[in-house]
CSV table of C-alpha atoms in Angstrom, one decimal:
chain,number,residue,atom,x,y,z
A,851,UNK,CA,-21.1,35.9,22.5
A,852,UNK,CA,-20.4,34.8,19.0
A,853,UNK,CA,-17.2,36.7,18.9
A,854,UNK,CA,-16.2,34.8,22.3
A,855,UNK,CA,-17.0,31.6,21.1
A,856,UNK,CA,-15.0,31.7,17.7
A,857,UNK,CA,-12.5,34.6,18.6
A,858,UNK,CA,-12.4,38.1,17.1
A,859,UNK,CA,-10.2,37.5,14.3
A,860,UNK,CA,-12.0,34.4,13.2
A,861,UNK,CA,-15.4,35.8,13.6
A,862,UNK,CA,-14.3,38.4,11.6
A,863,UNK,CA,-13.1,36.7,8.5
A,864,UNK,CA,-16.4,34.8,8.6
A,865,UNK,CA,-18.4,37.7,8.6
A,866,UNK,CA,-16.6,39.1,5.9
A,867,UNK,CA,-16.8,35.8,3.9
A,868,UNK,CA,-20.3,36.0,4.0
A,869,UNK,CA,-20.6,39.4,2.5
A,870,UNK,CA,-17.6,39.6,0.1
A,871,UNK,CA,-16.7,35.8,-0.3
A,872,UNK,CA,-13.8,36.6,-3.0
A,873,UNK,CA,-12.2,38.8,-0.5
A,874,UNK,CA,-11.0,35.7,1.1
A,875,UNK,CA,-9.7,33.7,-1.8
A,876,UNK,CA,-6.0,32.5,-1.5
A,877,UNK,CA,-3.1,35.3,-1.6
A,878,UNK,CA,-0.9,34.4,-4.7
A,879,UNK,CA,1.1,31.4,-4.6
A,880,UNK,CA,4.9,31.7,-3.8
A,881,UNK,CA,7.6,31.2,-6.4
A,882,UNK,CA,9.5,27.8,-5.9
A,883,UNK,CA,13.2,27.3,-6.9
A,884,UNK,CA,14.2,23.3,-7.3
A,885,UNK,CA,17.3,22.1,-5.9
A,886,UNK,CA,18.6,18.5,-6.6
A,887,UNK,CA,19.8,16.4,-3.9
A,888,UNK,CA,20.4,13.2,-5.1
A,889,UNK,CA,19.7,11.3,-8.6
A,890,UNK,CA,20.9,7.9,-7.8
A,891,UNK,CA,18.1,6.9,-5.1
A,892,UNK,CA,16.8,3.7,-7.0
A,893,UNK,CA,13.0,2.9,-6.1
A,894,UNK,CA,12.7,6.1,-3.8
A,895,UNK,CA,9.7,5.8,-1.9
A,896,UNK,CA,9.8,8.3,1.3
A,897,UNK,CA,11.4,11.3,2.3
A,898,UNK,CA,11.5,12.3,6.1
A,899,UNK,CA,12.6,15.3,8.1
A,900,UNK,CA,14.4,15.2,11.1
A,901,UNK,CA,17.4,16.7,12.9
A,902,UNK,CA,19.7,13.8,12.7
A,903,UNK,CA,22.9,15.4,13.9
A,904,UNK,CA,21.4,17.8,17.0
A,905,UNK,CA,22.5,21.0,15.0
A,906,UNK,CA,19.2,22.6,14.9
A,907,UNK,CA,18.7,22.1,11.0
A,908,UNK,CA,16.3,20.0,9.6
A,909,UNK,CA,17.6,17.0,7.7
A,910,UNK,CA,16.3,14.6,5.3
A,911,UNK,CA,16.2,11.1,5.2
A,912,UNK,CA,15.7,9.0,1.7
A,913,UNK,CA,14.2,5.8,1.8
A,914,UNK,CA,14.7,3.9,-1.8
A,915,UNK,CA,13.0,0.4,-2.0
A,916,UNK,CA,15.6,-0.6,-4.6
A,917,UNK,CA,18.4,0.2,-2.3
A,918,UNK,CA,19.9,-1.8,0.4
A,919,UNK,CA,21.5,1.4,2.1
A,920,UNK,CA,19.3,3.7,4.0
A,921,UNK,CA,21.0,7.3,4.0
A,922,UNK,CA,20.2,10.9,5.1
A,923,UNK,CA,21.4,14.3,3.8
A,924,UNK,CA,22.7,16.9,6.1
A,925,UNK,CA,21.4,20.2,5.6
A,926,UNK,CA,22.6,22.7,4.4
A,927,UNK,CA,25.4,21.1,2.4
A,928,UNK,CA,23.4,18.0,1.9
A,929,UNK,CA,26.1,15.9,2.4
A,930,UNK,CA,25.2,12.1,2.2
A,931,UNK,CA,25.5,9.7,5.2
A,932,UNK,CA,25.1,6.1,5.6
A,933,UNK,CA,22.5,5.1,8.4
A,934,UNK,CA,22.5,1.3,7.5
A,935,UNK,CA,23.1,-1.0,5.2
A,936,UNK,CA,21.8,-4.8,4.4
A,937,UNK,CA,18.0,-3.5,4.6
A,938,UNK,CA,16.5,-5.1,1.3
A,939,UNK,CA,12.9,-4.0,-0.1
A,940,UNK,CA,12.6,-0.8,2.4
A,941,UNK,CA,9.1,0.5,2.5
A,942,UNK,CA,8.7,3.2,5.5
A,943,UNK,CA,10.3,4.4,8.3
A,944,UNK,CA,9.2,6.7,11.5
A,945,UNK,CA,11.5,8.6,14.0
A,946,UNK,CA,11.4,9.3,17.7
A,947,UNK,CA,13.7,10.4,20.0
A,948,UNK,CA,13.6,7.4,22.8
A,949,UNK,CA,16.5,8.1,24.7
A,950,UNK,CA,16.0,11.8,25.0
A,951,UNK,CA,19.5,12.7,23.5
A,952,UNK,CA,18.3,15.1,20.8
A,953,UNK,CA,18.6,12.2,17.8
A,954,UNK,CA,15.5,10.5,17.0
A,955,UNK,CA,15.9,6.8,16.8
A,956,UNK,CA,14.7,5.2,13.6
A,957,UNK,CA,12.0,2.4,13.0
A,958,UNK,CA,12.2,0.8,9.6
A,959,UNK,CA,9.8,-1.6,7.7
A,960,UNK,CA,11.7,-3.8,5.1
A,961,UNK,CA,11.4,-7.1,3.2
A,962,UNK,CA,8.1,-5.8,1.8
A,963,UNK,CA,6.3,-7.1,-1.1
A,964,UNK,CA,2.7,-6.0,-2.2
A,965,UNK,CA,1.4,-9.9,-2.0
A,966,UNK,CA,1.2,-11.0,1.5
A,967,UNK,CA,2.4,-14.6,0.7
A,968,UNK,CA,5.9,-13.2,-0.5
A,969,UNK,CA,6.0,-10.0,2.2
A,970,UNK,CA,8.2,-10.8,5.4
A,971,UNK,CA,7.4,-7.5,6.7
A,972,UNK,CA,10.2,-7.1,9.3
A,973,UNK,CA,10.5,-3.9,11.5
A,974,UNK,CA,13.8,-3.0,12.8
A,975,UNK,CA,14.8,-0.5,15.0
A,976,UNK,CA,18.1,2.0,14.4
A,977,UNK,CA,19.9,3.9,16.9
A,978,UNK,CA,22.8,6.2,16.7
A,979,UNK,CA,24.1,6.1,20.2
A,980,UNK,CA,25.1,9.6,19.6
A,981,UNK,CA,27.0,9.3,16.9
A,982,UNK,CA,25.1,9.8,13.8
A,983,UNK,CA,27.5,10.3,11.2
A,984,UNK,CA,28.6,6.7,12.3
A,985,UNK,CA,26.8,3.5,11.0
A,986,UNK,CA,23.7,2.7,13.3
A,987,UNK,CA,23.0,-0.4,15.0
A,988,UNK,CA,20.1,-2.3,14.1
A,989,UNK,CA,17.7,-4.6,16.3
A,990,UNK,CA,14.6,-6.5,14.8
A,991,UNK,CA,11.5,-5.9,16.9
A,992,UNK,CA,8.8,-7.8,14.8
A,993,UNK,CA,7.7,-9.4,11.7
A,994,UNK,CA,4.2,-8.5,10.2
A,995,UNK,CA,3.3,-9.7,7.0
A,996,UNK,CA,3.2,-6.5,4.6
A,997,UNK,CA,4.3,-4.2,7.1
A,998,UNK,CA,3.8,-0.6,5.1
A,999,UNK,CA,3.2,2.6,7.0
A,1000,UNK,CA,5.0,3.5,10.0
A,1001,UNK,CA,4.1,6.6,11.9
A,1002,UNK,CA,4.5,8.3,15.6
A,1003,UNK,CA,1.4,8.8,17.7
A,1004,UNK,CA,1.3,9.6,21.3
A,1005,UNK,CA,4.6,8.1,22.3
A,1006,UNK,CA,3.9,4.8,20.3
A,1007,UNK,CA,5.2,3.6,17.0
A,1008,UNK,CA,2.4,2.9,14.2
A,1009,UNK,CA,2.6,0.1,12.1
A,1010,UNK,CA,0.0,-0.3,9.2
A,1011,UNK,CA,0.6,-3.2,7.0
A,1012,UNK,CA,-1.0,-3.1,3.5
A,1013,UNK,CA,-3.1,-6.0,3.6
A,1014,UNK,CA,-4.1,-8.8,5.6
A,1015,UNK,CA,-1.8,-11.9,5.8
A,1016,UNK,CA,-4.3,-14.0,3.4
A,1017,UNK,CA,-5.1,-11.3,0.7
A,1018,UNK,CA,-4.3,-11.9,-2.6
A,1019,UNK,CA,-4.5,-9.6,-6.0
A,1020,UNK,CA,-6.7,-8.6,-7.6
A,1021,UNK,CA,-9.3,-8.2,-4.6
A,1022,UNK,CA,-7.1,-8.4,-1.7
A,1023,UNK,CA,-10.1,-9.6,0.7
A,1024,UNK,CA,-9.0,-9.7,4.0
A,1025,UNK,CA,-9.0,-7.8,7.3
A,1026,UNK,CA,-5.7,-5.6,7.7
A,1027,UNK,CA,-4.4,-5.2,10.9
A,1028,UNK,CA,-3.3,-1.9,12.6
A,1029,UNK,CA,-0.8,-2.1,15.7
A,1030,UNK,CA,1.5,-0.1,18.1
A,1031,UNK,CA,4.5,-0.8,19.9
A,1032,UNK,CA,5.8,1.3,23.0
A,1033,UNK,CA,9.5,1.8,23.0
A,1034,UNK,CA,11.3,-0.3,25.3
A,1035,UNK,CA,8.8,-3.0,25.4
A,1036,UNK,CA,8.4,-3.6,21.8
A,1037,UNK,CA,5.6,-5.8,22.4
A,1038,UNK,CA,2.9,-5.7,19.3
A,1039,UNK,CA,-0.2,-4.3,20.4
A,1040,UNK,CA,-3.5,-4.5,18.1
A,1041,UNK,CA,-5.5,-1.1,17.7
A,1042,UNK,CA,-7.8,-2.5,15.1
A,1043,UNK,CA,-8.3,-5.4,12.4
A,1044,UNK,CA,-11.5,-3.6,10.9
A,1045,UNK,CA,-9.9,-2.4,7.8
A,1046,UNK,CA,-10.3,-4.3,4.7
A,1047,UNK,CA,-8.6,-4.7,1.2
A,1048,UNK,CA,-5.8,-2.4,0.7
A,1049,UNK,CA,-4.7,0.0,3.6
A,1050,UNK,CA,-2.5,2.2,1.6
A,1051,UNK,CA,-2.3,5.8,3.5
A,1052,UNK,CA,-2.3,6.5,7.2
A,1053,UNK,CA,-2.4,10.2,8.7
A,1054,UNK,CA,-1.8,10.9,12.3
A,1055,UNK,CA,-3.9,14.0,13.6
A,1056,UNK,CA,-5.9,15.3,16.6
A,1057,UNK,CA,-9.2,14.5,14.9
A,1058,UNK,CA,-11.6,15.3,17.6
A,1059,UNK,CA,-9.4,18.1,19.1
A,1060,UNK,CA,-8.9,16.3,22.8
A,1061,UNK,CA,-5.0,16.8,22.6
A,1062,UNK,CA,-4.5,13.1,21.5
A,1063,UNK,CA,-3.1,12.3,18.2
A,1064,UNK,CA,-5.7,10.3,16.3
A,1065,UNK,CA,-4.9,7.6,13.2
A,1066,UNK,CA,-6.8,8.2,10.2
A,1067,UNK,CA,-6.6,5.3,7.7
A,1068,UNK,CA,-7.4,5.1,3.9
A,1069,UNK,CA,-8.5,1.7,2.6
A,1070,UNK,CA,-11.0,-0.2,0.2
A,1071,UNK,CA,-13.8,0.6,2.7
A,1072,UNK,CA,-13.3,4.4,2.7
A,1073,UNK,CA,-11.5,6.8,5.4
A,1074,UNK,CA,-12.0,6.2,9.1
A,1075,UNK,CA,-10.3,7.4,12.4
A,1076,UNK,CA,-9.0,5.6,15.2
A,1077,UNK,CA,-9.9,7.9,18.1
A,1078,UNK,CA,-7.1,7.4,21.1
A,1079,UNK,CA,-9.1,7.3,24.3
A,1080,UNK,CA,-7.4,8.6,27.5
A,1081,UNK,CA,-7.4,4.9,29.0
A,1082,UNK,CA,-5.0,3.7,25.9
A,1083,UNK,CA,-7.7,2.2,24.0
A,1084,UNK,CA,-9.1,3.3,20.6
A,1085,UNK,CA,-12.4,3.9,19.0
A,1086,UNK,CA,-12.7,3.5,15.5
A,1087,UNK,CA,-15.4,5.9,13.6
A,1088,UNK,CA,-15.9,5.8,9.8
A,1089,UNK,CA,-15.7,9.2,8.2
A,1090,UNK,CA,-16.6,8.5,4.3
A,1091,UNK,CA,-16.6,5.4,2.2
A,1092,UNK,CA,-14.8,7.1,-0.5
A,1093,UNK,CA,-15.1,6.4,-4.1
A,1094,UNK,CA,-18.0,4.8,-4.2
A,1095,UNK,CA,-17.1,2.1,-7.5
A,1096,UNK,CA,-17.1,-1.4,-6.8
A,1097,UNK,CA,-14.4,-3.3,-4.9
A,1098,UNK,CA,-11.5,-2.9,-5.8
A,1099,UNK,CA,-11.9,0.3,-7.2
A,1100,UNK,CA,-13.8,1.7,-3.7
A,1101,UNK,CA,-12.4,3.5,-1.1
A,1102,UNK,CA,-9.4,5.9,-0.7
A,1103,UNK,CA,-5.7,5.6,-1.0
A,1104,UNK,CA,-4.1,8.8,0.5
A,1105,UNK,CA,-5.0,11.4,2.7
A,1106,UNK,CA,-4.4,14.8,4.3
A,1107,UNK,CA,-6.2,17.3,6.5
A,1108,UNK,CA,-6.2,21.0,5.7
A,1109,UNK,CA,-7.8,24.2,6.9
A,1110,UNK,CA,-9.8,27.0,4.9
A,1111,UNK,CA,-11.4,29.6,6.7
A,1112,UNK,CA,-10.8,27.9,10.1
A,1113,UNK,CA,-12.9,25.2,8.7
A,1114,UNK,CA,-11.4,21.4,8.3
A,1115,UNK,CA,-11.4,19.6,4.9
A,1116,UNK,CA,-9.9,16.2,3.8
A,1117,UNK,CA,-8.2,15.7,0.8
A,1118,UNK,CA,-7.5,12.6,-0.7
A,1119,UNK,CA,-6.1,10.6,-3.9
A,1120,UNK,CA,-8.6,7.9,-4.8
A,1121,UNK,CA,-9.1,5.0,-5.6
A,1122,UNK,CA,-5.8,3.2,-4.6
A,1123,UNK,CA,-2.9,4.6,-6.6
A,1124,UNK,CA,-5.8,6.6,-8.3
A,1125,UNK,CA,-6.3,9.5,-10.8
A,1126,UNK,CA,-8.5,11.5,-8.7
A,1127,UNK,CA,-7.7,13.9,-6.4
A,1128,UNK,CA,-10.6,14.8,-4.1
A,1129,UNK,CA,-12.0,17.2,-1.4
A,1130,UNK,CA,-14.3,16.2,1.3
A,1131,UNK,CA,-16.2,19.2,3.4
A,1132,UNK,CA,-18.2,18.4,6.4
A,1133,UNK,CA,-22.1,19.6,6.0
A,1134,UNK,CA,-24.1,19.0,8.8
A,1135,UNK,CA,-22.3,15.8,10.0
A,1136,UNK,CA,-21.7,14.4,6.4
A,1137,UNK,CA,-18.6,14.8,4.1
A,1138,UNK,CA,-19.6,15.9,0.7
A,1139,UNK,CA,-17.2,14.6,-2.0
A,1140,UNK,CA,-16.0,16.8,-4.5
A,1141,UNK,CA,-13.3,15.6,-7.4
A,1142,UNK,CA,-11.3,18.5,-8.2
A,1143,UNK,CA,-8.9,16.9,-10.6
A,1144,UNK,CA,-8.8,13.2,-12.6
A,1145,UNK,CA,-5.4,13.4,-14.5
A,1146,UNK,CA,-3.0,12.0,-12.0
A,1147,UNK,CA,-1.6,8.5,-13.0
A,1148,UNK,CA,-0.5,6.2,-10.3
A,1149,UNK,CA,-1.4,8.9,-7.7
A,1150,UNK,CA,1.0,8.3,-4.6
A,1151,UNK,CA,1.5,11.2,-2.4
A,1152,UNK,CA,-1.0,13.9,-0.7
A,1153,UNK,CA,0.0,16.7,1.6
A,1154,UNK,CA,-1.5,19.8,2.7
A,1155,UNK,CA,0.4,23.0,3.6
A,1156,UNK,CA,-0.2,26.9,4.3
A,1157,UNK,CA,2.5,27.8,1.3
A,1158,UNK,CA,1.9,31.9,1.3
A,1159,UNK,CA,1.1,32.2,4.9
A,1160,UNK,CA,-2.2,33.4,4.3
A,1161,UNK,CA,-3.9,31.0,7.0
A,1162,UNK,CA,-5.4,28.9,4.4
A,1163,UNK,CA,-4.2,25.5,3.3
A,1164,UNK,CA,-3.1,24.3,-0.1
A,1165,UNK,CA,-3.1,20.9,-1.2
A,1166,UNK,CA,0.0,18.9,-2.8
A,1167,UNK,CA,-0.4,15.9,-5.0
A,1168,UNK,CA,2.2,13.6,-6.8
A,1169,UNK,CA,1.9,10.9,-9.1
A,1170,UNK,CA,4.5,8.1,-10.4
A,1171,UNK,CA,3.1,7.2,-13.9
A,1172,UNK,CA,3.1,8.9,-17.3
A,1173,UNK,CA,3.8,12.5,-16.9
A,1174,UNK,CA,5.7,12.2,-13.4
A,1175,UNK,CA,4.7,15.5,-11.9
A,1176,UNK,CA,3.7,17.5,-8.5
A,1177,UNK,CA,0.9,19.7,-8.4
A,1178,UNK,CA,-0.2,22.2,-6.3
A,1179,UNK,CA,-4.2,22.8,-5.6
A,1180,UNK,CA,-4.9,26.3,-4.1
A,1181,UNK,CA,-8.3,28.0,-3.4
A,1182,UNK,CA,-8.8,30.7,-5.7
A,1183,UNK,CA,-12.0,32.8,-6.5
A,1184,UNK,CA,-13.8,30.0,-4.7
A,1185,UNK,CA,-12.5,27.3,-6.5
A,1186,UNK,CA,-9.7,24.9,-6.7
A,1187,UNK,CA,-7.0,25.7,-9.0
A,1188,UNK,CA,-4.1,23.6,-10.0
A,1189,UNK,CA,-0.4,24.9,-10.5
A,1190,UNK,CA,2.5,22.9,-11.4
A,1191,UNK,CA,5.3,22.4,-8.8
A,1192,UNK,CA,7.4,20.1,-10.8
A,1193,UNK,CA,6.2,19.0,-14.4
A,1194,UNK,CA,7.3,15.9,-15.6
A,1195,UNK,CA,10.6,15.8,-13.4
A,1196,UNK,CA,9.9,13.6,-10.7
A,1197,UNK,CA,7.8,10.3,-10.4
A,1198,UNK,CA,6.6,11.5,-7.0
A,1199,UNK,CA,6.3,8.7,-4.5
A,1200,UNK,CA,6.3,10.8,-1.2
A,1201,UNK,CA,6.4,14.7,-0.8
A,1202,UNK,CA,6.7,16.7,2.9
A,1203,UNK,CA,6.3,20.2,3.7
A,1204,UNK,CA,8.8,21.6,5.9
A,1205,UNK,CA,10.6,24.9,6.7
A,1206,UNK,CA,14.1,23.8,5.5
A,1207,UNK,CA,16.1,26.8,5.7
A,1208,UNK,CA,14.5,28.5,8.7
A,1209,UNK,CA,13.2,31.5,6.8
A,1210,UNK,CA,9.9,31.3,7.9
A,1211,UNK,CA,8.1,29.6,4.8
A,1212,UNK,CA,7.0,26.3,4.1
A,1213,UNK,CA,9.0,24.4,1.6
A,1214,UNK,CA,8.4,21.2,-0.2
A,1215,UNK,CA,10.9,18.1,-0.7
A,1216,UNK,CA,9.9,14.9,-2.7
A,1217,UNK,CA,11.3,12.0,-3.6
A,1218,UNK,CA,10.9,9.9,-7.0
A,1219,UNK,CA,10.8,6.2,-7.6
A,1220,UNK,CA,11.0,5.6,-11.3
A,1221,UNK,CA,13.2,9.0,-11.6
A,1222,UNK,CA,15.4,8.0,-8.8
A,1223,UNK,CA,15.7,11.5,-7.4
A,1224,UNK,CA,15.6,13.6,-4.2
A,1225,UNK,CA,14.7,17.4,-4.5
A,1226,UNK,CA,13.6,20.3,-2.4
A,1227,UNK,CA,11.8,23.0,-3.9
A,1228,UNK,CA,12.7,26.5,-1.9
A,1229,UNK,CA,9.6,28.7,-1.0
A,1230,UNK,CA,11.0,32.1,-2.6
A,1231,UNK,CA,7.7,33.9,-1.1
A,1232,UNK,CA,5.9,36.3,-3.6
């Protein structure tokens, strides 16, 4: 009965783990070779992987807040191409193939400032019309103050502004909206207005395993999930309050979901732009908080990935402040151990895990803010 419920392979792994817990420690981390793609991306903020020329290879889009050009780099030569110009204070983008031609359209948020009273929050659609090497057309679809995080879920573009329209430093007290856009209609639809303070990170994940993509948010109120319902509505559920410190040092900033021994865990940077790397493990319906590192300075990016193909996820975290590094945290001998991926070479604003050379191993790409660079770290295996 138990084998049928869990599957033979999972059952055996769990059985062995109970008897020999160290036997399931992660395999050794692979070696990584650093490749520099660009060094002039002023205010580098986001890197996104997408096949922009429909050749079957994953390209990289580089968004830099200090530039007015949105650019992409063609895999494998990493030749630079301009998507669009005149986009001031870009902050985030998301991609989705709307017209079915194999080349994704891009939704980009620009005109951003941290303070709502100064932030226009323009949301613009970029379309290639099948010619990705030429300038893309631009069409404004919305203006929503502090539009900050764009993602895709269930065929919708998701927009999570940093704060509410009346928020002001240092407390940023206001309700922050979470909205969606249906391609073609482009009418703003409200998902929730329940988050408060700064909403820095969002994550798309099928949280309850029902086949629909849900939206996790990290704010001063902690980590919540907006569960997608079959009728198109959303149900908001609190997962954890995050850092227990007093507002505005409370809550969470950046989040990721991973697996160890088929069990889900949450990882987070806390508090907002914080110094802590935190892991949450579910125990009897509650999420136990474990701080595994407190050395980050202006922590800004958090992802998980199985880097050594052993069935267990590692955590990758990067920070922009003094030290400017990217670390990998691996479960070794039943504890999280930190390893350097890039020590001092990139003020990591965002990282992604993606197989860039189609060798079956997960590579990492990161973009730096103060360092103005874009790098990819080739996974060389053992």
